[in-house]
Every structure is written in structure tokens, then in C-alpha cells.
Amino acid sequence: MTAVESPGDEWCTPPFVFDYMNRQHRFVVDLAATDQNTLCEDWFTRERDALTAAWHEFNGPAFLNPPYSNIDPWLAKARNEAARGCTTVCLIPTPNGERVYHKHVFGVASEVMFIEGRLAFIGLD
């Protein structure tokens, strides 16, 4: 693991959260998953790097619960892919004034939804 990675980077999205968003968007790809925790029929892992792929070529909405230890490149990629027509729904931590949110989310995203309370993510074990 590199210095910026965290064991929690591979935790799974709680199914009730994914199911709620999936009912609205019908995701075609999970952009940051493992073979064990993917929530879509197609997915990317560390080895099959989504940051180097063309998300818009999937012809449908993408789900992204990025590694929180290094969120900036994921939000930058989502912003770039949005310009190419890809809808990406990102599950990200609540902003606390960090520049990355002002750069890639506020004033850029078509919708921002806040979840009250803290989510309990599902560990790999």
C-alpha cells in the first residue's frame, strides 16, 4: 500500500445506499470496486484502472465510490467525463472546505445530495 492508500479504500457501499441511487440511474459500471465488492455487472479494480478508461463509452450512468484517501483524481476524471456525456454518481464524504470540492463539485455538478449521519461501510472481512 502506498502512503496515500487506506484499508478503508476498498470497503463496500452499503447495499441500501447503492440500491436507492441505482433505482434512479440504472448504473452500467462500478468504477472503483474489487472483484468481491462490485455492485454492477461491469466494474473496474485497481488492476483494471478506471482513471485510464473512457467512461463515456459505457453508454450509461456510472457509479463511483472512490478511494477517499485520494479523491481528487477521481473527481477530476468524473468532471472530464461529464463533459463527454457520462453521468457519474459519486458517493463522497461531506466536504469540509477542501479545494477539491470547489474545483470539481460545487458549481459543476448537476446535483448534490447530502446524506444525514454517517454511513457504515462494509469491510472486506
C-alpha positions as CSV (number, residue, x, y, z in Angstrom):
1,M,0.0,0.0,0.0
2,T,1.3,3.5,-0.8
3,A,1.3,6.3,1.7
4,V,-2.0,7.7,0.4
5,E,-3.9,4.4,0.5
6,S,-6.0,3.3,3.4
7,P,-7.5,-0.1,4.2
8,G,-10.9,1.6,4.0
9,D,-10.4,2.4,0.4
10,E,-11.8,-1.0,-0.6
11,W,-14.8,-1.0,1.7
12,C,-18.1,-1.7,0.0
13,T,-21.0,0.8,-0.3
14,P,-24.0,-0.3,1.9
15,P,-26.5,-2.0,-0.4
16,F,-29.4,0.2,0.7
17,V,-27.5,3.3,-0.4
18,F,-26.5,1.8,-3.8
19,D,-30.0,0.4,-4.4
20,Y,-31.6,3.8,-3.8
21,M,-29.3,5.5,-6.3
22,N,-29.4,2.6,-8.7
23,R,-33.2,2.8,-8.9
24,Q,-32.9,6.4,-10.2
25,H,-29.9,5.9,-12.5
26,R,-29.6,2.2,-13.6
27,F,-25.8,2.1,-13.4
28,V,-23.9,0.2,-16.1
29,V,-20.5,0.2,-14.4
30,D,-18.9,0.4,-10.9
31,L,-15.8,2.5,-11.4
32,A,-13.9,1.7,-8.2
33,A,-14.5,-1.8,-6.9
34,T,-12.9,-5.1,-6.2
35,D,-13.9,-8.5,-7.6
36,Q,-15.5,-9.2,-4.2
37,N,-17.5,-6.0,-3.7
38,T,-18.6,-4.8,-7.1
39,L,-22.2,-3.7,-7.4
40,C,-22.6,-3.7,-11.2
41,E,-22.2,-6.2,-14.0
42,D,-19.2,-4.4,-15.2
43,W,-16.5,-2.9,-12.9
44,F,-13.0,-1.6,-12.5
45,T,-10.5,-2.6,-10.0
46,R,-7.0,-1.3,-9.1
47,E,-5.6,-3.5,-11.8
48,R,-8.2,-2.5,-14.4
49,D,-7.7,1.2,-13.7
50,A,-10.8,3.3,-14.3
51,L,-8.7,6.5,-14.3
52,T,-7.2,5.5,-17.6
53,A,-10.5,4.4,-19.2
54,A,-13.1,6.2,-21.3
55,W,-16.2,6.1,-19.0
56,H,-18.5,7.7,-21.6
57,E,-18.0,4.6,-23.8
58,F,-20.2,2.6,-21.4
59,N,-23.3,4.4,-22.7
60,G,-24.9,4.6,-19.4
61,P,-24.6,6.0,-15.9
62,A,-21.6,5.1,-13.8
63,F,-21.4,4.6,-10.1
64,L,-18.3,5.8,-8.2
65,N,-17.4,5.3,-4.6
66,P,-13.8,6.4,-4.9
67,P,-10.9,5.7,-2.6
68,Y,-11.3,8.5,0.0
69,S,-7.6,8.7,0.6
70,N,-7.0,10.1,-2.8
71,I,-10.3,11.6,-4.1
72,D,-9.0,14.4,-6.3
73,P,-8.1,12.4,-9.4
74,W,-11.4,10.6,-9.3
75,L,-13.5,13.8,-9.1
76,A,-11.3,15.4,-11.9
77,K,-12.0,12.3,-14.1
78,A,-15.7,12.4,-13.3
79,R,-15.8,16.1,-14.3
80,N,-13.9,15.4,-17.6
81,E,-16.1,12.5,-18.4
82,A,-19.2,14.6,-17.7
83,A,-18.0,17.0,-20.5
84,R,-18.1,13.9,-22.8
85,G,-21.6,13.0,-21.8
86,C,-21.0,10.5,-19.0
87,T,-23.3,10.7,-16.0
88,T,-21.3,9.7,-12.9
89,V,-22.9,9.4,-9.5
90,C,-20.2,9.8,-6.8
91,L,-20.5,8.8,-3.2
92,I,-18.1,11.0,-1.5
93,P,-17.5,12.3,2.1
94,T,-19.1,15.5,3.1
95,P,-16.9,18.5,2.1
96,N,-15.1,20.4,4.9
97,G,-13.8,23.3,2.9
98,E,-11.3,21.3,0.8
99,R,-10.4,22.9,-2.5
100,V,-11.2,19.7,-4.4
101,Y,-14.9,20.2,-3.8
102,H,-14.9,23.7,-5.0
103,K,-12.8,22.7,-8.1
104,H,-14.8,19.6,-9.1
105,V,-18.2,19.6,-7.4
106,F,-19.7,23.0,-6.4
107,G,-20.9,24.9,-9.4
108,V,-20.0,22.0,-11.6
109,A,-22.2,19.0,-10.5
110,S,-25.7,19.0,-11.8
111,E,-27.0,17.7,-8.4
112,V,-25.6,17.4,-4.9
113,M,-27.4,15.3,-2.3
114,F,-26.3,15.1,1.3
115,I,-26.9,12.0,3.5
116,E,-27.7,12.7,7.1
117,G,-25.4,10.9,9.6
118,R,-22.5,8.6,8.9
119,L,-22.6,5.6,6.6
120,A,-21.4,2.3,7.9
121,F,-19.3,0.9,5.0
122,I,-18.9,-2.9,4.7
123,G,-15.3,-4.1,5.2
124,L,-13.8,-6.9,3.1
125,D,-13.7,-9.3,6.0
